[in-house]
Coordinates of N, CA and C in Angstrom, one line a residue:
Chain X
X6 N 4.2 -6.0 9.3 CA 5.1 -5.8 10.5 C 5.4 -4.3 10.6
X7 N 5.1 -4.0 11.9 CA 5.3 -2.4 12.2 C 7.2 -2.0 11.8
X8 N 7.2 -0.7 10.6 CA 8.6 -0.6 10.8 C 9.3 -0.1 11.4
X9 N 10.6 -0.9 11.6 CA 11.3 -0.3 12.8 C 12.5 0.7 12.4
X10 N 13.3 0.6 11.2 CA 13.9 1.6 10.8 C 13.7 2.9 9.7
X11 N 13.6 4.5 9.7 CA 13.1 5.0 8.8 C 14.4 5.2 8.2
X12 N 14.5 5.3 6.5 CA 15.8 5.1 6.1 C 15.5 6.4 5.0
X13 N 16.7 7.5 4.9 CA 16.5 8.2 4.2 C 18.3 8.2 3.8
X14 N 17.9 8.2 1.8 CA 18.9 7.8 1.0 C 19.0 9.6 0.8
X15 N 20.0 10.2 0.9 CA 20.4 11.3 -0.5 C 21.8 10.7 -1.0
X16 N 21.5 10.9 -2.8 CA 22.3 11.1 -3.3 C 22.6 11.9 -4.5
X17 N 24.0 11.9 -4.7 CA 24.2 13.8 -5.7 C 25.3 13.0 -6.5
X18 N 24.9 13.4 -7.8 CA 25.4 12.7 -9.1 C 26.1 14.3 -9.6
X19 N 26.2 13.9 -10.9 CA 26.6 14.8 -11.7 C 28.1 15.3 -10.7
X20 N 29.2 14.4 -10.6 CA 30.7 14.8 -10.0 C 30.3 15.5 -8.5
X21 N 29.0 15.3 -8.1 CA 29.2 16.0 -6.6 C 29.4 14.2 -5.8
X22 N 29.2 13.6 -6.1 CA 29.3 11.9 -5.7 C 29.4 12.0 -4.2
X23 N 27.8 12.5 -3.9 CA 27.6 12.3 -2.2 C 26.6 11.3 -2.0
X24 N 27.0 10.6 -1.4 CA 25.8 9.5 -0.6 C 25.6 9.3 0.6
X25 N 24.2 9.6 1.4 CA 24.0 9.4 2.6 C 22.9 8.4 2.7
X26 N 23.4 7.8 3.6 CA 21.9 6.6 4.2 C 22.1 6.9 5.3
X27 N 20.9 7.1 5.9 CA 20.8 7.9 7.2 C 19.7 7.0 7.8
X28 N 20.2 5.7 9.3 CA 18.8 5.1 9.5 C 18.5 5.5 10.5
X29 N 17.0 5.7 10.6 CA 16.6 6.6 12.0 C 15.9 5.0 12.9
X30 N 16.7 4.8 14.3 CA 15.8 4.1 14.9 C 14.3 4.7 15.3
X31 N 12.9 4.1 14.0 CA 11.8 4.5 14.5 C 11.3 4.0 15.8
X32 N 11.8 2.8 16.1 CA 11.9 1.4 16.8 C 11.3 2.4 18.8
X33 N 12.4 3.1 18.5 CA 12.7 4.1 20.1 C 11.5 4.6 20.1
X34 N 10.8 5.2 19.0 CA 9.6 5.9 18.9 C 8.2 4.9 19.1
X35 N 8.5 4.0 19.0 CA 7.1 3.5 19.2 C 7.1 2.9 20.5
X36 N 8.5 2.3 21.3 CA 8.4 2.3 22.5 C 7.8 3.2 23.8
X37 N 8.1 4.7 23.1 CA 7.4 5.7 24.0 C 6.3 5.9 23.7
X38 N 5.4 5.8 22.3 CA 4.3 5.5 22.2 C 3.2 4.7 22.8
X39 N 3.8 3.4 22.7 CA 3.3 2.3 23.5 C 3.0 2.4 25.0
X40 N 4.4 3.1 25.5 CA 4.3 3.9 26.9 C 3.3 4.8 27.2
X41 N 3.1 5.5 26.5 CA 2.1 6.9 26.4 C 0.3 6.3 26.0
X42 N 0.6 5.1 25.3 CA -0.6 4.5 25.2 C -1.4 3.8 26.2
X43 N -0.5 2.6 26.6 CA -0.5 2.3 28.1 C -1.1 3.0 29.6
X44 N 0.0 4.5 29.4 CA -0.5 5.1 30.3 C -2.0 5.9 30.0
X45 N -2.3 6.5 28.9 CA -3.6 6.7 28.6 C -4.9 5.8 28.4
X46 N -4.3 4.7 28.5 CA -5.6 3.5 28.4 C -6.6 3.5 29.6
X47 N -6.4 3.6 30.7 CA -7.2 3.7 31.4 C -8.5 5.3 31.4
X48 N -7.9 6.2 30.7 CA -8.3 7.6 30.2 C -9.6 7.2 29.5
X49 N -9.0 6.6 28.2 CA -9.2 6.2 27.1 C -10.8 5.5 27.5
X50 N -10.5 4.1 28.0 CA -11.3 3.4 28.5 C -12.4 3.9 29.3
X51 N -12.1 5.0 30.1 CA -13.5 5.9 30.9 C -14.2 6.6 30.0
X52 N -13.5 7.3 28.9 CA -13.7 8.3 28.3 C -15.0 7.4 27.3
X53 N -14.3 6.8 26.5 CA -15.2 5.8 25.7 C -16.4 5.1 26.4
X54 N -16.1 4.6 27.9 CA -17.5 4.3 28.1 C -18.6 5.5 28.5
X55 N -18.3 6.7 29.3 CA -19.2 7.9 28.9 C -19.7 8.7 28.0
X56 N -18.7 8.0 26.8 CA -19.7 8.4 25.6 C -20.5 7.5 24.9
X57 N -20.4 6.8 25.5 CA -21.0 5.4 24.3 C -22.4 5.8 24.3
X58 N -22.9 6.6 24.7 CA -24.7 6.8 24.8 C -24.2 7.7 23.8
X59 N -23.3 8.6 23.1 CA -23.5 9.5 22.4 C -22.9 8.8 21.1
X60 N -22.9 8.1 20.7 CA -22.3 6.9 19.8 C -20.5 7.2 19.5
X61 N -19.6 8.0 20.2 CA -18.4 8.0 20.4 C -18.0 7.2 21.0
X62 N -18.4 5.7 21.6 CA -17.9 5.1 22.3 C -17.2 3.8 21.8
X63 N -17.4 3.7 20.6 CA -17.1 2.8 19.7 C -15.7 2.8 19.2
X64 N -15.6 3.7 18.5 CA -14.5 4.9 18.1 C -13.5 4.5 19.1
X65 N -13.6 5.2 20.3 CA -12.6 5.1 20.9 C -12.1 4.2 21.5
X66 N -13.0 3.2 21.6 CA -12.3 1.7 21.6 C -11.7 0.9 20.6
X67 N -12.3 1.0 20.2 CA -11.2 0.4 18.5 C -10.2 1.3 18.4
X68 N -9.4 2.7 18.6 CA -9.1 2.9 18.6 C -7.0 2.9 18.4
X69 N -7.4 2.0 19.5 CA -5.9 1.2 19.8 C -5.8 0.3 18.9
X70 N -6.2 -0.6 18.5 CA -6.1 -1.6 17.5 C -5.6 -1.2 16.2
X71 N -6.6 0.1 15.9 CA -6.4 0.9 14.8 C -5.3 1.8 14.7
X72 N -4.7 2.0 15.7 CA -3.5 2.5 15.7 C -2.3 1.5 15.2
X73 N -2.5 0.6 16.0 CA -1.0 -0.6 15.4 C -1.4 -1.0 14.3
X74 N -2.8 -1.2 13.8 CA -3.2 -1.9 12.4 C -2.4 -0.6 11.6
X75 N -2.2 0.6 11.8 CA -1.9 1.9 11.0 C -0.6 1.7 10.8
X76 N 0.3 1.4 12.0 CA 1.5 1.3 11.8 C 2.3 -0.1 11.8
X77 N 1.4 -0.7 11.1 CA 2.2 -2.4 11.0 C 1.8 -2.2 9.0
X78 N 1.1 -1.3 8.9 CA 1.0 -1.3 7.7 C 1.8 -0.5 6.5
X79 N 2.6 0.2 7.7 CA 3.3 1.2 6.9 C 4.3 0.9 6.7
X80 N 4.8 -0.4 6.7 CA 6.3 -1.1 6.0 C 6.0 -1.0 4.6
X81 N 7.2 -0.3 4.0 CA 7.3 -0.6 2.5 C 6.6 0.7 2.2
X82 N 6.7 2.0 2.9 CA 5.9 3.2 2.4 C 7.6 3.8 1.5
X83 N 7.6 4.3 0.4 CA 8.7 4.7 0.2 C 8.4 6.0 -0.6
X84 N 9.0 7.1 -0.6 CA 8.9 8.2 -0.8 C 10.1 8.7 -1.8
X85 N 10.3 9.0 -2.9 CA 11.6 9.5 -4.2 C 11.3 10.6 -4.4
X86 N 12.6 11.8 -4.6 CA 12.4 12.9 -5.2 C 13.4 13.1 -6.0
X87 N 13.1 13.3 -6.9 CA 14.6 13.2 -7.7 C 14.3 14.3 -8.2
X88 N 15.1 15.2 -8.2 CA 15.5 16.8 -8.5 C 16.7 16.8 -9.9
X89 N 16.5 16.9 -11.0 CA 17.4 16.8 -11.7 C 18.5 18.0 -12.3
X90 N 17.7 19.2 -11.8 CA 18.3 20.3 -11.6 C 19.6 21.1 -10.8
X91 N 19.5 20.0 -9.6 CA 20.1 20.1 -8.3 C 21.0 18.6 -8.7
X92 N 20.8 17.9 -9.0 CA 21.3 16.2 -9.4 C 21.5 15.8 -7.9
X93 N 19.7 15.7 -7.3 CA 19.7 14.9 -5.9 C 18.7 14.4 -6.1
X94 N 18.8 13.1 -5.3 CA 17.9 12.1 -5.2 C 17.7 11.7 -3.7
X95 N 16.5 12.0 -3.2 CA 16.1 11.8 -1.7 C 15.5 10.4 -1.9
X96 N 15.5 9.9 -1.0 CA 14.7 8.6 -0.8 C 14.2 8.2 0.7
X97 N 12.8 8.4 1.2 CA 12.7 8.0 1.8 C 11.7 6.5 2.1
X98 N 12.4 5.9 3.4 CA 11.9 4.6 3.0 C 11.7 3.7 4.7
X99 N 10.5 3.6 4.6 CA 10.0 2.9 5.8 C 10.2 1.4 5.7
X100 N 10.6 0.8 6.5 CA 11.4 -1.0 6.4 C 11.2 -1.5 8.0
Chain Z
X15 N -6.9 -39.2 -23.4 CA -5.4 -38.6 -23.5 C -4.9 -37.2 -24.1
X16 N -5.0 -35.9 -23.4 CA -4.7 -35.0 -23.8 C -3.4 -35.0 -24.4
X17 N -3.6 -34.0 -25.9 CA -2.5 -34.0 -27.1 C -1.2 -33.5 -26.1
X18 N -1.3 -32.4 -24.8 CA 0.1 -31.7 -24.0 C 0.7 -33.3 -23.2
X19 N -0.6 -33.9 -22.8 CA 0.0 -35.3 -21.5 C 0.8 -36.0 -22.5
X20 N 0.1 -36.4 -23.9 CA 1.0 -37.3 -24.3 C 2.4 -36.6 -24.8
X21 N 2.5 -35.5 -25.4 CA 4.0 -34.9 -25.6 C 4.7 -35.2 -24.4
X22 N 3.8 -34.8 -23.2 CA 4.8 -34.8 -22.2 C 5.2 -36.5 -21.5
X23 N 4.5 -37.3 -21.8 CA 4.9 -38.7 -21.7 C 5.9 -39.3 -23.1
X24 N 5.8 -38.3 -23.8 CA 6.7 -39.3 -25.2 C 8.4 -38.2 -24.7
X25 N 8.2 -37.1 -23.9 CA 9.9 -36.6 -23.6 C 9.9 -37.1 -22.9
X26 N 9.2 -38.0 -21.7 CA 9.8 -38.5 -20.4 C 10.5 -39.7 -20.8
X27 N 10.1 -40.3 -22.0 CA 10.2 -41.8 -23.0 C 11.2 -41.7 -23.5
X28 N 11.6 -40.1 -23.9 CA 12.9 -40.5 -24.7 C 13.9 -39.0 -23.5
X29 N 13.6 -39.2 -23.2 CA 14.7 -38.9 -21.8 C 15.1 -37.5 -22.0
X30 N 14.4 -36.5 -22.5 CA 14.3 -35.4 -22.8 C 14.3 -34.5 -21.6
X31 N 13.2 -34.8 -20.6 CA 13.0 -34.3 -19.8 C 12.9 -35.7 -18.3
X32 N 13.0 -34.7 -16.9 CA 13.3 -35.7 -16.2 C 11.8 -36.6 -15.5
X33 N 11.9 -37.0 -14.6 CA 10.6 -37.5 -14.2 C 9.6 -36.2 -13.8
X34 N 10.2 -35.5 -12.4 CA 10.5 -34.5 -11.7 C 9.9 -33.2 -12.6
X35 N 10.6 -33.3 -13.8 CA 9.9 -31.8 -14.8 C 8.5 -32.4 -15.3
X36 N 8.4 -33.6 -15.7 CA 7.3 -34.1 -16.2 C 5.9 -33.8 -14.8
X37 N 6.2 -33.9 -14.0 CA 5.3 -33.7 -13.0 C 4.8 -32.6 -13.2
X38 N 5.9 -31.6 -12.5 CA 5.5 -30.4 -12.7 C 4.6 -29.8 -13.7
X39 N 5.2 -30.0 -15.5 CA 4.3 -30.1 -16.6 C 2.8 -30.5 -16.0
X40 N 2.5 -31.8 -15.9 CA 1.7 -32.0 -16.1 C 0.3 -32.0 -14.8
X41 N 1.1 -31.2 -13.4 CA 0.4 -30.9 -12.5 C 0.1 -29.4 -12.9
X42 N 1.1 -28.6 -14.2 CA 0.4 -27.2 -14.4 C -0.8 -27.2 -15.3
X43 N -0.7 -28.4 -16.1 CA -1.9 -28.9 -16.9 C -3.1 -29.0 -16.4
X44 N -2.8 -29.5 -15.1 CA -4.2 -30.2 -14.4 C -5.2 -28.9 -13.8
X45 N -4.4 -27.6 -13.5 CA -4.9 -26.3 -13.5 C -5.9 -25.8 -14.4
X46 N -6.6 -25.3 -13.9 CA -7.3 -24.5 -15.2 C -6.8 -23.5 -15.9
X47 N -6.6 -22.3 -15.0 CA -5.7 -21.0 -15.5 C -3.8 -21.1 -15.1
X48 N -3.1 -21.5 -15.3 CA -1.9 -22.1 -15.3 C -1.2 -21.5 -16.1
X49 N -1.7 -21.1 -17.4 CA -0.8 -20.6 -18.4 C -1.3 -18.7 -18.0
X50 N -2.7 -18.7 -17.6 CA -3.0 -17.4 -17.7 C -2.4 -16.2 -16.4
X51 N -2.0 -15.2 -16.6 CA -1.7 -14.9 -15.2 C -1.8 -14.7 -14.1
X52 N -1.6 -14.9 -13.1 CA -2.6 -15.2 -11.5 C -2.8 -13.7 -11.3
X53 N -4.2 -14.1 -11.3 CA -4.8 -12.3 -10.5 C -4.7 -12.6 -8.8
X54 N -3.7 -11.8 -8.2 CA -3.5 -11.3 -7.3 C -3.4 -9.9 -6.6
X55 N -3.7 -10.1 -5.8 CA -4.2 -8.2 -5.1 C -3.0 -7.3 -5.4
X56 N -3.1 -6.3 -5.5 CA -2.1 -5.1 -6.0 C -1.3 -5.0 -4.7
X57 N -0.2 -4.4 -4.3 CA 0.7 -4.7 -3.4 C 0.9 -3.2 -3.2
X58 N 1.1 -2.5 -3.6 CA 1.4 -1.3 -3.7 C 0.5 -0.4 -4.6
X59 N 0.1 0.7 -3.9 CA -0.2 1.5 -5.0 C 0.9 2.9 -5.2
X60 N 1.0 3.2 -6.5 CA 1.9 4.0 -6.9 C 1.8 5.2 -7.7
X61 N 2.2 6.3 -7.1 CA 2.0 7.6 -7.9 C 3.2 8.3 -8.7
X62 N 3.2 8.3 -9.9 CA 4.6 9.0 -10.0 C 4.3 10.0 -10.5
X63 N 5.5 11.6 -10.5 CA 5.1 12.7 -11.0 C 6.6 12.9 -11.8
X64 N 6.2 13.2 -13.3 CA 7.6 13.6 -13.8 C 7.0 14.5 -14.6
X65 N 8.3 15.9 -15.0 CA 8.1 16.5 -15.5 C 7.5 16.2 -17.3
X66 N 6.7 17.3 -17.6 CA 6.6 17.2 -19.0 C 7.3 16.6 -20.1
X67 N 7.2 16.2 -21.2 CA 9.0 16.0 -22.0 C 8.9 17.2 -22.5
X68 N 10.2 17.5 -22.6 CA 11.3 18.4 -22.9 C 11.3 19.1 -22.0
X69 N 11.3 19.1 -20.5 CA 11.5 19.5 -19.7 C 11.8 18.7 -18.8
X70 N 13.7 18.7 -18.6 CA 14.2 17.7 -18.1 C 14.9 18.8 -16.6
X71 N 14.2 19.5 -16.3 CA 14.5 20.1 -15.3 C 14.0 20.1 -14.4
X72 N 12.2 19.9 -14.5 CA 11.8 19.7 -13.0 C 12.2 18.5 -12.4
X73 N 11.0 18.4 -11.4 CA 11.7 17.4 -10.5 C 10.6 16.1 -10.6
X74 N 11.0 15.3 -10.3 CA 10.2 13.8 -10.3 C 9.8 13.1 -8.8
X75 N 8.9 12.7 -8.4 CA 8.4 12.4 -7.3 C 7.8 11.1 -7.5
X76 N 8.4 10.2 -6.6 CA 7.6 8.6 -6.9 C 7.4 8.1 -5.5
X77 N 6.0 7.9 -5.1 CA 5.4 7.6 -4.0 C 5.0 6.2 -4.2
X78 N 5.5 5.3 -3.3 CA 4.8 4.0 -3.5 C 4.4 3.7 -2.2
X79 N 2.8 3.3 -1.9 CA 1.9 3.1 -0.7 C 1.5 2.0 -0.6
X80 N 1.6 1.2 0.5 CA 1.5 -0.5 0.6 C 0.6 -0.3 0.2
X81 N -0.8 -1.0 0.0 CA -2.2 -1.3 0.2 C -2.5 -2.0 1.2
X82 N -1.7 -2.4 2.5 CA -2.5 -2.3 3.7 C -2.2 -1.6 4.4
X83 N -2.0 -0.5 4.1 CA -1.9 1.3 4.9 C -3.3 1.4 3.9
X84 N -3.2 1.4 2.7 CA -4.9 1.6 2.1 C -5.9 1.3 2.8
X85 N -6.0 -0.2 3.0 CA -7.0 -1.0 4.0 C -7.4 -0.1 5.4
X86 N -5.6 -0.2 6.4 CA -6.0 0.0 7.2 C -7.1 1.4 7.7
X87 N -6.6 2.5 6.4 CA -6.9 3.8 6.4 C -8.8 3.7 6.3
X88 N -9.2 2.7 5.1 CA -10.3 2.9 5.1 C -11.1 2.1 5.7
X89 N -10.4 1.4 6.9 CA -11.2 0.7 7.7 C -11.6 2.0 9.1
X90 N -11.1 3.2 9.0 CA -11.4 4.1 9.9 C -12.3 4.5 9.8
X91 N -12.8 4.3 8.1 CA -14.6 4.8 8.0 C -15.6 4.4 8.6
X92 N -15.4 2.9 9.0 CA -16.2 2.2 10.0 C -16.4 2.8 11.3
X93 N -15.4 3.6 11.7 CA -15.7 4.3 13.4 C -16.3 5.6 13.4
X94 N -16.3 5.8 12.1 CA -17.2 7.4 12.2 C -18.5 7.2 12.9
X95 N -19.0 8.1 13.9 CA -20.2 8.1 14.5 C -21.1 7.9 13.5
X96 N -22.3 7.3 13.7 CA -23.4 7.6 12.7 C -23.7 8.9 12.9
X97 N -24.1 9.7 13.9 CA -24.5 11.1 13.2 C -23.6 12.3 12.5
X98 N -22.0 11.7 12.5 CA -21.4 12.5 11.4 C -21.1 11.6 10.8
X99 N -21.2 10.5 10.8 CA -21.8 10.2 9.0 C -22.6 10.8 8.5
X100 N -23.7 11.0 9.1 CA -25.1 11.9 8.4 C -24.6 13.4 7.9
X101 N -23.2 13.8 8.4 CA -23.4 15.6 8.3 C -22.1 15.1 6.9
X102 N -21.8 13.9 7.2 CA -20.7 14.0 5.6 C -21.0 13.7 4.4
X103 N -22.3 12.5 4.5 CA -23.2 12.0 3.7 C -23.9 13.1 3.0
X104 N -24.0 14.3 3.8 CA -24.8 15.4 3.4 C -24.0 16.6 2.6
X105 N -22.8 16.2 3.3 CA -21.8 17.4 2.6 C -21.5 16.6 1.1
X106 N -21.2 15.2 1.1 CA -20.8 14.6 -0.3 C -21.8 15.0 -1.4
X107 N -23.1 14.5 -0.9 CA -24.0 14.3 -1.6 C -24.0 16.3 -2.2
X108 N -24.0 17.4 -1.7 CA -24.2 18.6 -1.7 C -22.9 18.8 -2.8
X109 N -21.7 17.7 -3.1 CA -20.8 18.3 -3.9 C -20.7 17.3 -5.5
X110 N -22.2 16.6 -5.3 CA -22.4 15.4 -6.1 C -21.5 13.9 -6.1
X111 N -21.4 13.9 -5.3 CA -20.8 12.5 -4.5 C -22.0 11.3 -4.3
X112 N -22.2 10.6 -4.8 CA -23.5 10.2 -4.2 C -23.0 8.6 -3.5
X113 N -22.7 9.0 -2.4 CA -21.6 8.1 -1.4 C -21.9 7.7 -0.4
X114 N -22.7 6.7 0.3 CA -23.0 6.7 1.1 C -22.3 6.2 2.6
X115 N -21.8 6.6 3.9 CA -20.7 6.1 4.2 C -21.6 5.1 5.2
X116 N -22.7 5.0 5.9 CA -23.1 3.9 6.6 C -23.4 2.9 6.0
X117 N -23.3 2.8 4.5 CA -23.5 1.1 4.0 C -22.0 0.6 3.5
X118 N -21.0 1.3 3.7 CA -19.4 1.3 3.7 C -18.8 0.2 5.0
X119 N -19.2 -0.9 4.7 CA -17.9 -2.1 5.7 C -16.7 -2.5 4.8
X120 N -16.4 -3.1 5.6 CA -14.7 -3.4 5.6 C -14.9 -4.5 4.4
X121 N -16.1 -5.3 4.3 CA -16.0 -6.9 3.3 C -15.7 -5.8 1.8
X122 N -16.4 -4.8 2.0 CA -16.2 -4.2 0.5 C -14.7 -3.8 0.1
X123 N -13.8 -3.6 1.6 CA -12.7 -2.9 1.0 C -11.8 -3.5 0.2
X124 N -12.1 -5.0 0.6 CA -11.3 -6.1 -0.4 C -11.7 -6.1 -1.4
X125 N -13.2 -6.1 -1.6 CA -13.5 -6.6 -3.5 C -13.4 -4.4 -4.1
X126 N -13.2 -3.8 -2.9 CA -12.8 -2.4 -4.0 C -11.2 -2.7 -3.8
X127 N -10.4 -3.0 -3.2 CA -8.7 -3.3 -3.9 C -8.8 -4.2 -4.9
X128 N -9.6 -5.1 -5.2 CA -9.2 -6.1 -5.8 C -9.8 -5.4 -7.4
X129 N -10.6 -4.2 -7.3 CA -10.9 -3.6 -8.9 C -9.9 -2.6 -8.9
X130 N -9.4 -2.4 -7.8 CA -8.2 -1.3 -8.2 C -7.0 -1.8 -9.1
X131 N -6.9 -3.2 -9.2 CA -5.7 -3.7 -9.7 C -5.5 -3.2 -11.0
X132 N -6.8 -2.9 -11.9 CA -6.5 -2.2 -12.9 C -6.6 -1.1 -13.1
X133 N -6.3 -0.1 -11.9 CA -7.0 1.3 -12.0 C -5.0 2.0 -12.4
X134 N -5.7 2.9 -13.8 CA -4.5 3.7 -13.9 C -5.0 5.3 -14.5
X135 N -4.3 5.9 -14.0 CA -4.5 7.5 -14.1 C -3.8 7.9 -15.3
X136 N -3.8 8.9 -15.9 CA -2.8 9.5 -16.7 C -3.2 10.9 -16.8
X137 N -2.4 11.5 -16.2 CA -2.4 13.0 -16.2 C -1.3 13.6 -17.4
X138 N -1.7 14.6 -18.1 CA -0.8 15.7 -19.0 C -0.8 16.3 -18.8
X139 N 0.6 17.2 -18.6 CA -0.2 18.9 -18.1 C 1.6 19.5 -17.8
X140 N 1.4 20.4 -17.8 CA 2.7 21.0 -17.3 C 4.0 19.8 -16.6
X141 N 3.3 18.9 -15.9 CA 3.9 17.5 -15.2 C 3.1 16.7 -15.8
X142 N 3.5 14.8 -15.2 CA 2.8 13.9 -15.9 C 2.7 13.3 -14.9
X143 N 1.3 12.6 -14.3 CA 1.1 12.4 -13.4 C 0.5 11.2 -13.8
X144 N 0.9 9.7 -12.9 CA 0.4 8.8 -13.7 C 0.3 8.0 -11.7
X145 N -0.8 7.3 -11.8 CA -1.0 6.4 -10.4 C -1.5 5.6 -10.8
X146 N -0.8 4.1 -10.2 CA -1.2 3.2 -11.0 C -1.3 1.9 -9.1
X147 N -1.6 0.9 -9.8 CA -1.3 -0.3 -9.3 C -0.6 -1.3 -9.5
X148 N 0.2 -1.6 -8.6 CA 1.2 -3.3 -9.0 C 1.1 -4.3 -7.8

């Protein structure tokens, strides 16, 4: 499932006791994507068939597929940094 | 009469266990690998970086990447033109790579995740860098 919220955790231990969860609607982002996709499809579609003699024509038709297959896959990408020096812990986390 | 069926018919006999558990028993019996553990595809793959020991000051970095962002990534090898396939195949091969990307389809990318399940790294070094699969 393409994710729709990006969720980035800090938190600060050691008596600083800050916690942030911060969720970003990615959601808004792919709607204007989608839009920008849309409107470029017809582009897209000319472009790919003038090059198909040059074997780029392939490519750019699969292209769109390969885009949502890219971002339906990126649920569950999660990113940690834990800094122990600083006593922070970042977390980022695609859902 | 297997020696497990009949144990497990002499506790249904003396009311040890219920009908219900008895089934289950003896439908895990009827399995071949039941007791062994199910090889299923890795879910994630995972990188972690932590400092050296005794060095509790740097910083630690834990990356965990589905494995179908893996897939989908190396299903892009398939759209490469054939003639820059030819100029990568030439660069690999020039850095002793001997990789070929036009016999690279997608059927492989399942039976290469499915040998990744046991792929684990172990780096020592100033950091400890370990990428594994789960």
């Amino acid at each position: 499932m393409i994710p729709l919220w990006l969720w980035i955790r800090v938190s600060e231990n050691e008596n600083g006791k800050r916690r942030l969860a911060l969720p970003i609607p990615i959601f808004l982002l792919w709607i204007v994507l989608v839009a920008l996709l849309l409107m470029l499809a017809p582009l897209v579609l000319l472009a790919g068939l003038i090059l198909l003699p040059f074997g780029w024509g392939r490519p750019l038709f699969g292209i769109y597929g390969n885009i949502f297959l890219l971002l339906g896959s990126m649920s569950g990408l999660s990113i940690d940094i834990e800094s122990r020096r600083q006593h922070h812990l970042t977390r980022i986390l695609l859902k | 009469m297997s020696e497990e069926r009949k144990k497990i018919l002499e506790m249904v006999a003396a009311k040890k266990i219920t009908i219900e558990e008895a089934e289950k028993l003896l439908a895990a019996l009827r399995e071949p690998n039941s007791t062994s553990t199910p090889t299923t595809s890795p879910k994630y793959l995972r990188v972690r970086i932590e400092p050296a020991p005794g060095n509790d000051q740097g910083e630690r970095v834990n990356v965990r990447v589905p494995f179908s962002l893996v897939r989908a990534g190396l299903k892009f090898a398939s759209f490469i033109p054939v003639h820059a396939q030819d100029k990568i195949n030439a660069h690999l091969k020039e850095q002793g790579v001997p990789f070929d990307l036009s016999h690279f389809n997608p059927q492989d990318i399942e039976e290469l995740i499915h040998h990744l399940h046991d792929l684990s790294v172990e780096i020592e070094g100033k950091e400890q860098v370990r990428i594994y699969c789960e």
